[in-house]
Coordinates of C-alpha atoms in Angstrom, one line a residue:
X1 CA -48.4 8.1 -21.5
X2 CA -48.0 10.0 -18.6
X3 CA -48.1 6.5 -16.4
X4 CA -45.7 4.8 -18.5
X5 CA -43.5 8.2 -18.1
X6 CA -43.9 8.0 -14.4
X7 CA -42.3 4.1 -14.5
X8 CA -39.4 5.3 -16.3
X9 CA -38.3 7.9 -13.7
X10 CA -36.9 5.4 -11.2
X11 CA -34.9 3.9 -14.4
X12 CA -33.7 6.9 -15.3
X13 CA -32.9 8.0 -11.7
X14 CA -31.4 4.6 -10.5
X15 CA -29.1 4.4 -14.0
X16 CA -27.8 8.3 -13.5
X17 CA -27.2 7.1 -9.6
X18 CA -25.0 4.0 -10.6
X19 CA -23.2 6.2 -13.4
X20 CA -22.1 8.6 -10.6
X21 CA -21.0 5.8 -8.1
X22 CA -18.2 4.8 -11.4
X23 CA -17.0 8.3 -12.0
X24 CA -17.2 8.8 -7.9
X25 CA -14.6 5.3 -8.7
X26 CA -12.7 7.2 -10.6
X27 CA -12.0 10.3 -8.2
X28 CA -11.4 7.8 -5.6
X29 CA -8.1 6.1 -8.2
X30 CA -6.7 9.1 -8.7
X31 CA -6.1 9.6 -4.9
X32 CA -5.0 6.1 -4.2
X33 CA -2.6 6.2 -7.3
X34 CA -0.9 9.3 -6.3
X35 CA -0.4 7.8 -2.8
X36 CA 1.1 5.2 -3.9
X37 CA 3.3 6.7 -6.5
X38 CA 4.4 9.0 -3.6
X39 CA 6.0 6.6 -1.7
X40 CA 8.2 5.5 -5.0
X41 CA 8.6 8.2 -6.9
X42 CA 10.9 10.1 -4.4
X43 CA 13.6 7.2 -4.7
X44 CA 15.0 8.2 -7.8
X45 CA 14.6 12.0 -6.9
X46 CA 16.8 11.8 -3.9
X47 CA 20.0 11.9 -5.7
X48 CA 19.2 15.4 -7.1
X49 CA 17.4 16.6 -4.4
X50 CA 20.7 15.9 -2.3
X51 CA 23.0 18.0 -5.2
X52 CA 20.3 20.4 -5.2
X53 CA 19.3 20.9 -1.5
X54 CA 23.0 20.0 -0.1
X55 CA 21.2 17.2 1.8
X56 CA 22.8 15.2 4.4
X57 CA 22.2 11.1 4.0
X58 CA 20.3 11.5 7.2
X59 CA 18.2 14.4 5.8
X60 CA 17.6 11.9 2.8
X61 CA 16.3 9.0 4.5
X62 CA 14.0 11.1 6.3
X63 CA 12.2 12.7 3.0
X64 CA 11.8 8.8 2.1
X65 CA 10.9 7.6 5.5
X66 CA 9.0 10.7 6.8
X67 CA 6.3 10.0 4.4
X68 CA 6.0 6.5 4.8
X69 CA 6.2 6.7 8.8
X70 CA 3.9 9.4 9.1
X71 CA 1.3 8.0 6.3
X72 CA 1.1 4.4 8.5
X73 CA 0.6 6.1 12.0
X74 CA -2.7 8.1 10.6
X75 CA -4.6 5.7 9.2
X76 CA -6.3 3.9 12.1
X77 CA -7.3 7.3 13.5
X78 CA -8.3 8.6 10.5
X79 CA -10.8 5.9 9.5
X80 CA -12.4 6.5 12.4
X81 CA -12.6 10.1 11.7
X82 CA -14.1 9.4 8.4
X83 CA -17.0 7.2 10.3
X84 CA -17.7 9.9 12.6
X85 CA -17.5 12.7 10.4
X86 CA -18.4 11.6 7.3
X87 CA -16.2 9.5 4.9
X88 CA -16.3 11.8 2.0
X89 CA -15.8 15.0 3.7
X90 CA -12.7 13.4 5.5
X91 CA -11.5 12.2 2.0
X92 CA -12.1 15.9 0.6
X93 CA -10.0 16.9 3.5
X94 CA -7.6 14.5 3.1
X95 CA -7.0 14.6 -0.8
X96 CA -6.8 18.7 -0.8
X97 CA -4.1 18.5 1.9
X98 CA -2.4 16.1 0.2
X99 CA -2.3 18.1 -3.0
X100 CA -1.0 21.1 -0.9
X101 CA 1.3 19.4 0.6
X102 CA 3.0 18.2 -2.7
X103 CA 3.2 21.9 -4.0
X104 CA 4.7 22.8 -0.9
X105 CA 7.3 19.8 -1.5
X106 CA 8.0 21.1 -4.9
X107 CA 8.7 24.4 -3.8
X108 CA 10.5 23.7 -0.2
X109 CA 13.8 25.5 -0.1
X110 CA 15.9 24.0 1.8
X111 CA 16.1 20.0 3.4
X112 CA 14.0 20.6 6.6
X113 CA 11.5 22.2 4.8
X114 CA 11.2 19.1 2.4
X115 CA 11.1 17.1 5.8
X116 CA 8.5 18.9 7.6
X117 CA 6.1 19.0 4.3
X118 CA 6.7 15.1 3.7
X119 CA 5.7 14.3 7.0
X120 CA 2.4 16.3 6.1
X121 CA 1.8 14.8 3.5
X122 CA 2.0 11.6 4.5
X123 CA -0.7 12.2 7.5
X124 CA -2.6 13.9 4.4
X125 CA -2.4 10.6 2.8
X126 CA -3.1 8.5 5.9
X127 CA -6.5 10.9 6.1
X128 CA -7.9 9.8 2.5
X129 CA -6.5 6.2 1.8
X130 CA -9.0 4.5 4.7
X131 CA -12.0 6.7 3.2
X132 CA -11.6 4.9 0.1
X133 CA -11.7 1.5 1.1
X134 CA -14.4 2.3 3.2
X135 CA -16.7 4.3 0.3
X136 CA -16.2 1.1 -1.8
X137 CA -17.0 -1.1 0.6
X138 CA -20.5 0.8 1.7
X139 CA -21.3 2.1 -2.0
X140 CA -21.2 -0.9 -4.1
X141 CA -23.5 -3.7 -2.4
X142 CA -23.9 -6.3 -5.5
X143 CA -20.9 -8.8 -4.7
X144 CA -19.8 -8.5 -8.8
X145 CA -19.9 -4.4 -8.2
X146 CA -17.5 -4.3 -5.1
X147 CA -15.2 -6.8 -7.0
X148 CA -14.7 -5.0 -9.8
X149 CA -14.6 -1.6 -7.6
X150 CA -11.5 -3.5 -5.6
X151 CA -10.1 -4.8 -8.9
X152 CA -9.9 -1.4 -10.2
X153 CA -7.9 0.3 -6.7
X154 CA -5.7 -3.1 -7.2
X155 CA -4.6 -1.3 -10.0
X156 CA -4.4 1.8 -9.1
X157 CA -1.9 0.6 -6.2
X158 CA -0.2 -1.4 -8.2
X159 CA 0.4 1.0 -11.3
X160 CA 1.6 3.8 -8.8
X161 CA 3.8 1.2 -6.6
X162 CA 5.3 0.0 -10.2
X163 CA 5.3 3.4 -11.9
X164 CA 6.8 5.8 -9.2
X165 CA 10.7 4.8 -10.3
X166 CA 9.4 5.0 -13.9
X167 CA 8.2 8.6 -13.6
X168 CA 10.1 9.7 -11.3
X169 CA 13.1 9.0 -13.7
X170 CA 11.5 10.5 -16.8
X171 CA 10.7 13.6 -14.8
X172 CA 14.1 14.0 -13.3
X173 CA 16.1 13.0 -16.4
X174 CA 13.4 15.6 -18.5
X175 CA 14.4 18.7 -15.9
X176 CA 11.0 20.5 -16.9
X177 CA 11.8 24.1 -17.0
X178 CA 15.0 23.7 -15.3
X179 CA 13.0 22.4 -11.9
X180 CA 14.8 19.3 -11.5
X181 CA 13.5 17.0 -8.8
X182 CA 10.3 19.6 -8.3
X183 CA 7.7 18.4 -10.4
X184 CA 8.1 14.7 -9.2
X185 CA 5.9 16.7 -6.4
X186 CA 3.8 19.1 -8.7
X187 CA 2.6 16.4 -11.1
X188 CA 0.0 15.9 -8.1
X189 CA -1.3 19.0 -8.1
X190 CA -3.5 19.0 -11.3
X191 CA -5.0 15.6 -10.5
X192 CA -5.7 16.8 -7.2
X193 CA -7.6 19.8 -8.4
X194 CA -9.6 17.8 -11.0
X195 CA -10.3 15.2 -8.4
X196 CA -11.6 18.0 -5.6
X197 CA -13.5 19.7 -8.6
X198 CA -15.5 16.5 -9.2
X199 CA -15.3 14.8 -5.7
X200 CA -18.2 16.7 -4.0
X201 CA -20.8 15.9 -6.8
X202 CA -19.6 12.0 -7.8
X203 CA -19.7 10.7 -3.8
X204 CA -21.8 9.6 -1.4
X205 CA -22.1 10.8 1.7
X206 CA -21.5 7.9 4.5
X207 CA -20.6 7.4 8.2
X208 CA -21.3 4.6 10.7
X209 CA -24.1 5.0 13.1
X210 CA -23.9 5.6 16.3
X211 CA -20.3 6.9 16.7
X212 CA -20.2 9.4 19.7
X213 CA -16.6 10.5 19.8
X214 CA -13.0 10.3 19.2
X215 CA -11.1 7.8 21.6
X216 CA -8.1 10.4 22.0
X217 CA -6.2 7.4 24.1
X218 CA -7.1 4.6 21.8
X219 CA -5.9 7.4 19.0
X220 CA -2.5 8.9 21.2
X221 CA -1.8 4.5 22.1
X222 CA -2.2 3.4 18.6
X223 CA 0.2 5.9 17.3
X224 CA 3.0 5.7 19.9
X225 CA 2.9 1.6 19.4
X226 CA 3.2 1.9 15.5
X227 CA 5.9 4.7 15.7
X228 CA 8.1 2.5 18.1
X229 CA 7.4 -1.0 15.4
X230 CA 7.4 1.2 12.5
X231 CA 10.3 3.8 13.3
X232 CA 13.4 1.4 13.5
X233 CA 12.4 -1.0 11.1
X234 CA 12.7 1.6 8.3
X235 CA 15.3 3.4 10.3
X236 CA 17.1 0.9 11.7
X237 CA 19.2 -1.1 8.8
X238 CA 20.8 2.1 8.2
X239 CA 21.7 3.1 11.1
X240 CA 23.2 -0.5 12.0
X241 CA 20.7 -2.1 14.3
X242 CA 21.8 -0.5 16.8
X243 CA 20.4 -0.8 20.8
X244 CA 17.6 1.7 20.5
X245 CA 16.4 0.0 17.6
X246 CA 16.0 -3.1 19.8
X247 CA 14.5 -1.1 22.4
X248 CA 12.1 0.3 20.6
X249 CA 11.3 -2.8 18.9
X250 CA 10.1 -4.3 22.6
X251 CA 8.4 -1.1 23.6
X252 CA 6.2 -1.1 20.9
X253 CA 5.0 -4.7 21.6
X254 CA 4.2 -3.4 25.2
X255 CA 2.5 -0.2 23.7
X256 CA 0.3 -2.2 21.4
X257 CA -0.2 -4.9 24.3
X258 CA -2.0 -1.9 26.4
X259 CA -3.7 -0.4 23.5
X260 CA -5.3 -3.8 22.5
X261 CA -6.5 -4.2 25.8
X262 CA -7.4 -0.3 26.4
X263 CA -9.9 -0.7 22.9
X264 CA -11.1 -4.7 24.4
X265 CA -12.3 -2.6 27.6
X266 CA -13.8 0.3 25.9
X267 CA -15.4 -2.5 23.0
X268 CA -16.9 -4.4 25.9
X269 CA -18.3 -1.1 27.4
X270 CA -19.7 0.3 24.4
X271 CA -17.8 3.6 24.9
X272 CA -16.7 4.2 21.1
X273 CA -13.2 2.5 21.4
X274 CA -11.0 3.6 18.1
X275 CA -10.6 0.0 17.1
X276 CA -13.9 -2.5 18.2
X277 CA -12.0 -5.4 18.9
X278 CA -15.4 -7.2 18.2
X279 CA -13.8 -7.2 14.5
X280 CA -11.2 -9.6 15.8
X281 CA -13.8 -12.3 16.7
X282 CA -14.1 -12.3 12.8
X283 CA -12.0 -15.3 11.3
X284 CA -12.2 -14.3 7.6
X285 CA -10.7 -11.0 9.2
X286 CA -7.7 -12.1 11.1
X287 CA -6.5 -14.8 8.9
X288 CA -6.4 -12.2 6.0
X289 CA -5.0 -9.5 8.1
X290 CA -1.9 -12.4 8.2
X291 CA -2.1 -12.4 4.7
X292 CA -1.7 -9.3 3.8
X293 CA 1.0 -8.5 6.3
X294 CA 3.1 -11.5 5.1
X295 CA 1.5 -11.3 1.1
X296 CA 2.4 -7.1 1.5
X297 CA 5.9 -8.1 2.8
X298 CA 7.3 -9.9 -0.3
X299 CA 6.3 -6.9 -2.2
X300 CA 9.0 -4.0 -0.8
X301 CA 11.8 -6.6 -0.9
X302 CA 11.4 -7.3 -4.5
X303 CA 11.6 -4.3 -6.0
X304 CA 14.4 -2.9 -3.5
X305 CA 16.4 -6.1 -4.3
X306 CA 15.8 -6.0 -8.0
X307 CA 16.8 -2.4 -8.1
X308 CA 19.7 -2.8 -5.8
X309 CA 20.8 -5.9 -9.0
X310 CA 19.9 -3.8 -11.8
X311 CA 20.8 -0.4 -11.1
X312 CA 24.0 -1.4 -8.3
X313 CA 25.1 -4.3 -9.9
X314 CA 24.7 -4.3 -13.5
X315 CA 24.8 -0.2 -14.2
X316 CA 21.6 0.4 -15.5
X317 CA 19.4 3.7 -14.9
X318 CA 16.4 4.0 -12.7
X319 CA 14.4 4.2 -16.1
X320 CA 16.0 1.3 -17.5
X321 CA 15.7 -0.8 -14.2
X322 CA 11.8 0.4 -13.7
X323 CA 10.9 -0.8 -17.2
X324 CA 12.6 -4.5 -16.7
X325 CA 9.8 -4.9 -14.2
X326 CA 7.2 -3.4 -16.3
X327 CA 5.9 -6.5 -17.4
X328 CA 5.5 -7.2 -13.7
X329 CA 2.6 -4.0 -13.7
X330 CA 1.5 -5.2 -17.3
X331 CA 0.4 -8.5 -16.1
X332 CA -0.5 -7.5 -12.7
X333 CA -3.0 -5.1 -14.5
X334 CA -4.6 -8.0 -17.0
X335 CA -5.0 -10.3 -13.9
X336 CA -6.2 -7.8 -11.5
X337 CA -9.0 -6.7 -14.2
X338 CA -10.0 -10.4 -15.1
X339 CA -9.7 -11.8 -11.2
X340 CA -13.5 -11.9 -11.5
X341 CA -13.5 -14.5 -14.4
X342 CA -10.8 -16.8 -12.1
X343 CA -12.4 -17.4 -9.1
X344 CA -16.3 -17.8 -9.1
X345 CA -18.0 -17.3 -6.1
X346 CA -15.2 -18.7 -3.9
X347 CA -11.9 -16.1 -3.3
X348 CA -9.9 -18.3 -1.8
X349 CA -9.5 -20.6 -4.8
X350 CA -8.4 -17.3 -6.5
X351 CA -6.2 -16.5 -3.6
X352 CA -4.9 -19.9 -3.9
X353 CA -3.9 -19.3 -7.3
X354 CA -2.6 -15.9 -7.1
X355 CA -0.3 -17.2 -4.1
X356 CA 0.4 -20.4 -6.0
X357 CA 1.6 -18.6 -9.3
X358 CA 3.8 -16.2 -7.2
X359 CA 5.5 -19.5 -5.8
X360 CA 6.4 -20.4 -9.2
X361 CA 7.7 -17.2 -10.1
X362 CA 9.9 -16.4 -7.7
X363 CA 11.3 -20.2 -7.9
X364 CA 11.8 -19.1 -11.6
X365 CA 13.5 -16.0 -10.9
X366 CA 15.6 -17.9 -8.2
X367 CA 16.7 -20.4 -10.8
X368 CA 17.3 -17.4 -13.2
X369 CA 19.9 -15.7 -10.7
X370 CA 21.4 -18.8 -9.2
X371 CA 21.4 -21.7 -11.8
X372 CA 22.0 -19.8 -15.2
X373 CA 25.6 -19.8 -16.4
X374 CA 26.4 -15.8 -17.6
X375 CA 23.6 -14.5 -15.8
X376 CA 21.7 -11.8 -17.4
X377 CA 18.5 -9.4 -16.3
X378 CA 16.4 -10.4 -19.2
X379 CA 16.1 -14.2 -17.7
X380 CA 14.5 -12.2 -14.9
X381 CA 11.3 -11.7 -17.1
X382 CA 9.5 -15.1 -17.0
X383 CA 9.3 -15.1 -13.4
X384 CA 8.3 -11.3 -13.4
X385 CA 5.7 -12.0 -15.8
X386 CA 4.4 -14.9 -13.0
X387 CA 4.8 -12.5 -10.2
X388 CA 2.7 -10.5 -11.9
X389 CA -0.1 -12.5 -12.7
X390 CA -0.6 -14.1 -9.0
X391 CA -0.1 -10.6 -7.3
X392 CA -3.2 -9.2 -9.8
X393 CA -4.6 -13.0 -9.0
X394 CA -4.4 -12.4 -5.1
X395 CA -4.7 -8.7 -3.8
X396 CA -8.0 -7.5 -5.0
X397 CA -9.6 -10.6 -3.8
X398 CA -7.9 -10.4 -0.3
X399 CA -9.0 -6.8 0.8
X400 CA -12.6 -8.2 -0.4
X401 CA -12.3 -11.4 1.5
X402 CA -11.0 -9.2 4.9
X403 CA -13.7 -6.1 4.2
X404 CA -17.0 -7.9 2.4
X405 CA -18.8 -9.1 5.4
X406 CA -17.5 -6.0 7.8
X407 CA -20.6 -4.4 9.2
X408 CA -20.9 -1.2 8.1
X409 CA -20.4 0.3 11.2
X410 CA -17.0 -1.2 11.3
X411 CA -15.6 -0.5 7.7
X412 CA -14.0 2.5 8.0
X413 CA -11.9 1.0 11.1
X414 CA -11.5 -2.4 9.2
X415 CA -10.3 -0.6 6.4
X416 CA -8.0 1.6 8.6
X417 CA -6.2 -1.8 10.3
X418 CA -6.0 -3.5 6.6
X419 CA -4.1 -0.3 5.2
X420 CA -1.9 -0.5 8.3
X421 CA -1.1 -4.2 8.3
X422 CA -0.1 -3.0 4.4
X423 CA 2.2 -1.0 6.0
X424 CA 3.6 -2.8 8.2
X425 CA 4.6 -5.6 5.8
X426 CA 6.0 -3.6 3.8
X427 CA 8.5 -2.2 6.3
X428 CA 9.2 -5.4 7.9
X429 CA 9.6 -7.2 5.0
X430 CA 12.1 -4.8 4.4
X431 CA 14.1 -4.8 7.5
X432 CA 14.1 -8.7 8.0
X433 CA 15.5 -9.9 4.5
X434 CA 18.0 -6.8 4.2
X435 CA 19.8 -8.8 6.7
X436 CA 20.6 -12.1 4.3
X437 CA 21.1 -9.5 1.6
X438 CA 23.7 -7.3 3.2
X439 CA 25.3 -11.2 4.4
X440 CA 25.2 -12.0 1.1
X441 CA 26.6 -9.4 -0.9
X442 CA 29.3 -9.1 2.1
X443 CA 30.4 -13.1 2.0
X444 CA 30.2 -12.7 -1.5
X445 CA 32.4 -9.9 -2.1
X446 CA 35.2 -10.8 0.4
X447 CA 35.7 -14.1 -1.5
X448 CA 36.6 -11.8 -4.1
X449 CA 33.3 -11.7 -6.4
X450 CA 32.5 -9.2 -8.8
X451 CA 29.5 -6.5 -8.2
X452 CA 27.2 -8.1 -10.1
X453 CA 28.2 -11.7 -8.7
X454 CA 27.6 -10.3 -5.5
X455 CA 24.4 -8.0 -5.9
X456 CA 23.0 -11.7 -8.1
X457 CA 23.5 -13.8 -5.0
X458 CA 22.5 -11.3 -2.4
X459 CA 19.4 -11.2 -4.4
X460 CA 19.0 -15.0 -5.2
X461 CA 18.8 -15.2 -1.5
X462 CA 16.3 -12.9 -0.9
X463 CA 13.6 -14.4 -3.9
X464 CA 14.3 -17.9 -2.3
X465 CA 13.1 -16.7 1.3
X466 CA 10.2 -14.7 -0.4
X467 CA 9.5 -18.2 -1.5
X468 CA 9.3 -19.8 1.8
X469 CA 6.7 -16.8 2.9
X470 CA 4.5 -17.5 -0.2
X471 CA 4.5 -20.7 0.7
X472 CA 3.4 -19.7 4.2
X473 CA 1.1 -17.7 2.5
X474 CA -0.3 -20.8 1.0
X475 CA -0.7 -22.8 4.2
X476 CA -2.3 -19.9 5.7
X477 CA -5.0 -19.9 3.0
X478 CA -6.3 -23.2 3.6
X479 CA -7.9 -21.7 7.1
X480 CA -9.6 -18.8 5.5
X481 CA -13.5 -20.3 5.5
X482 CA -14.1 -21.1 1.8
X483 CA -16.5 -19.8 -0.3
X484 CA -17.0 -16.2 2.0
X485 CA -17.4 -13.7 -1.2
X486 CA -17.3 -13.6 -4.2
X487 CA -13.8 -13.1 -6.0

């Protein structure tokens, strides 16, 4: 009795082990949902906020843009923070930041204040989004495990991308206790407590061996490069394109030119560069690096555009807009869950797929906003319902396909670049098609169109060159080496 009590420890040990790495999971959605939610759920809070604060519009597009500039700047340094100093204390750091940070939002008095604590809380958000790719990817070994880990931040991402105008307009239309805009902010603050409650006994511990120290240049080149690129290209369609925009554009491709060499010395050396550009001699890596910065790029241009029609053009409310693209997040959630079941043990046939579908159904939602007599949003929902399912089909499986084989040594500064290049599509996706938009809208109006007219072929212009890149998307994916993990 006592033997056969003796085998069942390691059972029992081993089962109580793999139940803690799924509610570890858990801690680890509720921080990357509230990032993501943050980054939409201030759109359709900035009107109040403006009435309420006597914000300027240039005080307005900061409280967006601070956030989102100062959340993509962070995250290569801070994954290599969270390999030298431990992943989950970096997270902890990270996540209880981030939750003061949003109080402090909520409660800021005046505009500047709301500046300076957005800006925080994006580098709060920049310190615990890496962490989590990089727990995943170093927690869950089985191939099936990791899947389903990445299936489940898929949706976590994808809910809070979707959700944030939904929310945010309940909330603000709701005016809890008179706070207006306010708890758009404070709704983070009892997830975050829960999550830092349970955080330190759910998570492993983890760092990469052999990290010495911080490479401050690598750190103070990486930052300055991505500020310049990142800077005008949310900045700059507001402001006009104007020269400095330009000029920053071409700095920041000199910047990053030094820092990739700076981090090719210090690789070759074996000095602790920021980024080991041995990662770069990765195929697999690269080529979905170029996936997700063009995949990521369709993704803020849609949903601006599709606001812009509904909301601009047509009249609707934020609420009513958000919840014509729900069926985008319900299908994106079914997919993303099942993306297991569709691709066997090769991801690129579910990649293929996913990109595939998302051809269709933006050529479905192009024929819906250019072809159909008396034009209305609801013919919008076949091809949402598409995009839905190839978005679910193709981003879980492409942050597996760039992170599975990543040494561990590396994945907290894979997973750094892959959250940047996220980034970085999403503002340049941004910036590039505004311009046919604003063309659009502008021809379109001057030849004496109505609003909707307009705002219909501004955006049917915009879903047909989303088309092209999903097609490029596509071609891209027949270089990715087949059969390198497991969808």
């Amino acid at each position: 009795m006592v033997e056969l009590a003796d085998s069942m420890v390691p059972a029992i040990v081993g089962a109580d082990r793999s139940l803690r790495r799924w509610i570890g999971l858990g801690v680890l959605l509720t921080a990357i949902f509230v990032a993501a939610l943050d980054n939409f759920i201030v759109f359709v809070a900035i009107p109040s906020i403006r009435s309420d604060l006597g914000a300027t519009v240039a005080q307005a597009e900061f409280i967006v843009a601070g956030y989102t500039l100062s959340f993509a700047l962070g995250l290569i340094t801070s994954a290599r923070l969270g390999d030298r100093f431990g992943r989950r204390r970096m997270f902890l750091i990270g996540f209880t930041s981030f939750t003061v940070a949003s109080g402090l939002c909520g409660a800021a008095p005046d505009p500047s204040s709301l500046i300076v604590f957005r800006i925080v809380q994006g580098i709060a958000g920049a310190m615990l989004t890496p962490q989590m790719l990089a727990i995943v990817r170093v927690t869950f070994i089985e191939a099936h495990e990791r899947a389903t880990a990445y299936a489940w931040m898929g949706v976590a991402i994808g809910l809070g991308s979707v959700l944030g105008q939904v929310v945010g307009g309940f909330v603000v239309s709701a005016d809890f206790f008179g706070l207006s805009w306010r708890p758009v902010f404070l709704i983070n603050l009892p997830v975050g407590i829960f999550a830092l409650a349970a955080g330190p006994f759910v998570i492993d511990e983890s760092r990469a061996p052999g990290v010495q120290r911080l490479d401050l240049v690598g750190a103070a080149l990486s930052s300055l490069g991505l500020g310049l690129l990142l800077y005008p290209l949310i900045e700059g369609r507001e402001a006009g394109w104007p020269a400095w925009v330009w000029a920053m554009l071409v700095s920041s491709s000199i910047v990053l030119g030094v820092f990739v060499i700076h981090q090719h010395h210090k690789s070759l050396a074996k000095t602790s560069p920021l980024l080991d550009t041995e990662l770069f001699f990765d195929r697999a890596f690269c080529i979905g690096l170029l996936l997700i910065l063009l995949f990521y790029g369709t993704i803020s241009p849609l949903i601006l555009s599709f606001s812009y029609l509904l909301q601009l053009g047509y009249g609707q409310s934020p609420v009513a807009s958000a919840l014509y693209f729900s069926p985008l997040a319900i299908t994106f959630v079914i997919a993303n869950l099942s993306v297991g079941r569709f691709g066997g043990a090769d991801a690129r046939r579910t990649l293929m797929a996913g990109a595939i579908i998302c051809a269709f159904g933006y050529a479905l939602t192009y024929a819906a906003a250019a072809l159909i007599p008396a034009f209305a949003p609801g013919y919008l929902v076949p091809g949402i319902v598409l995009l839905g399912l190839g978005q679910g089909l193709f981003m879980t499986p492409v942050v597996n396909a760039v992170l599975s084989e990543i040494p561990e040594r590396h994945a907290g500064a894979a997973s750094g670049v892959l959250n940047t290049m996220q980034r970085v599509g999403n503002a340049l996706g941004v910036a590039v098609l505004e311009i046919p938009f604003s063309a659009t809208f502008d021809q379109a109006k001057s030849a004496g169109a109505t609003m909707v007219q307009s705002y219909t072929s501004a955006f049917a212009v915009v879903i047909a060159w989303l088309a092209v890149v999903m097609v490029a998307v596509i071609v891209l994916l027949r270089f990715l080496p087949s059969g390198r993990v497991a969808a």
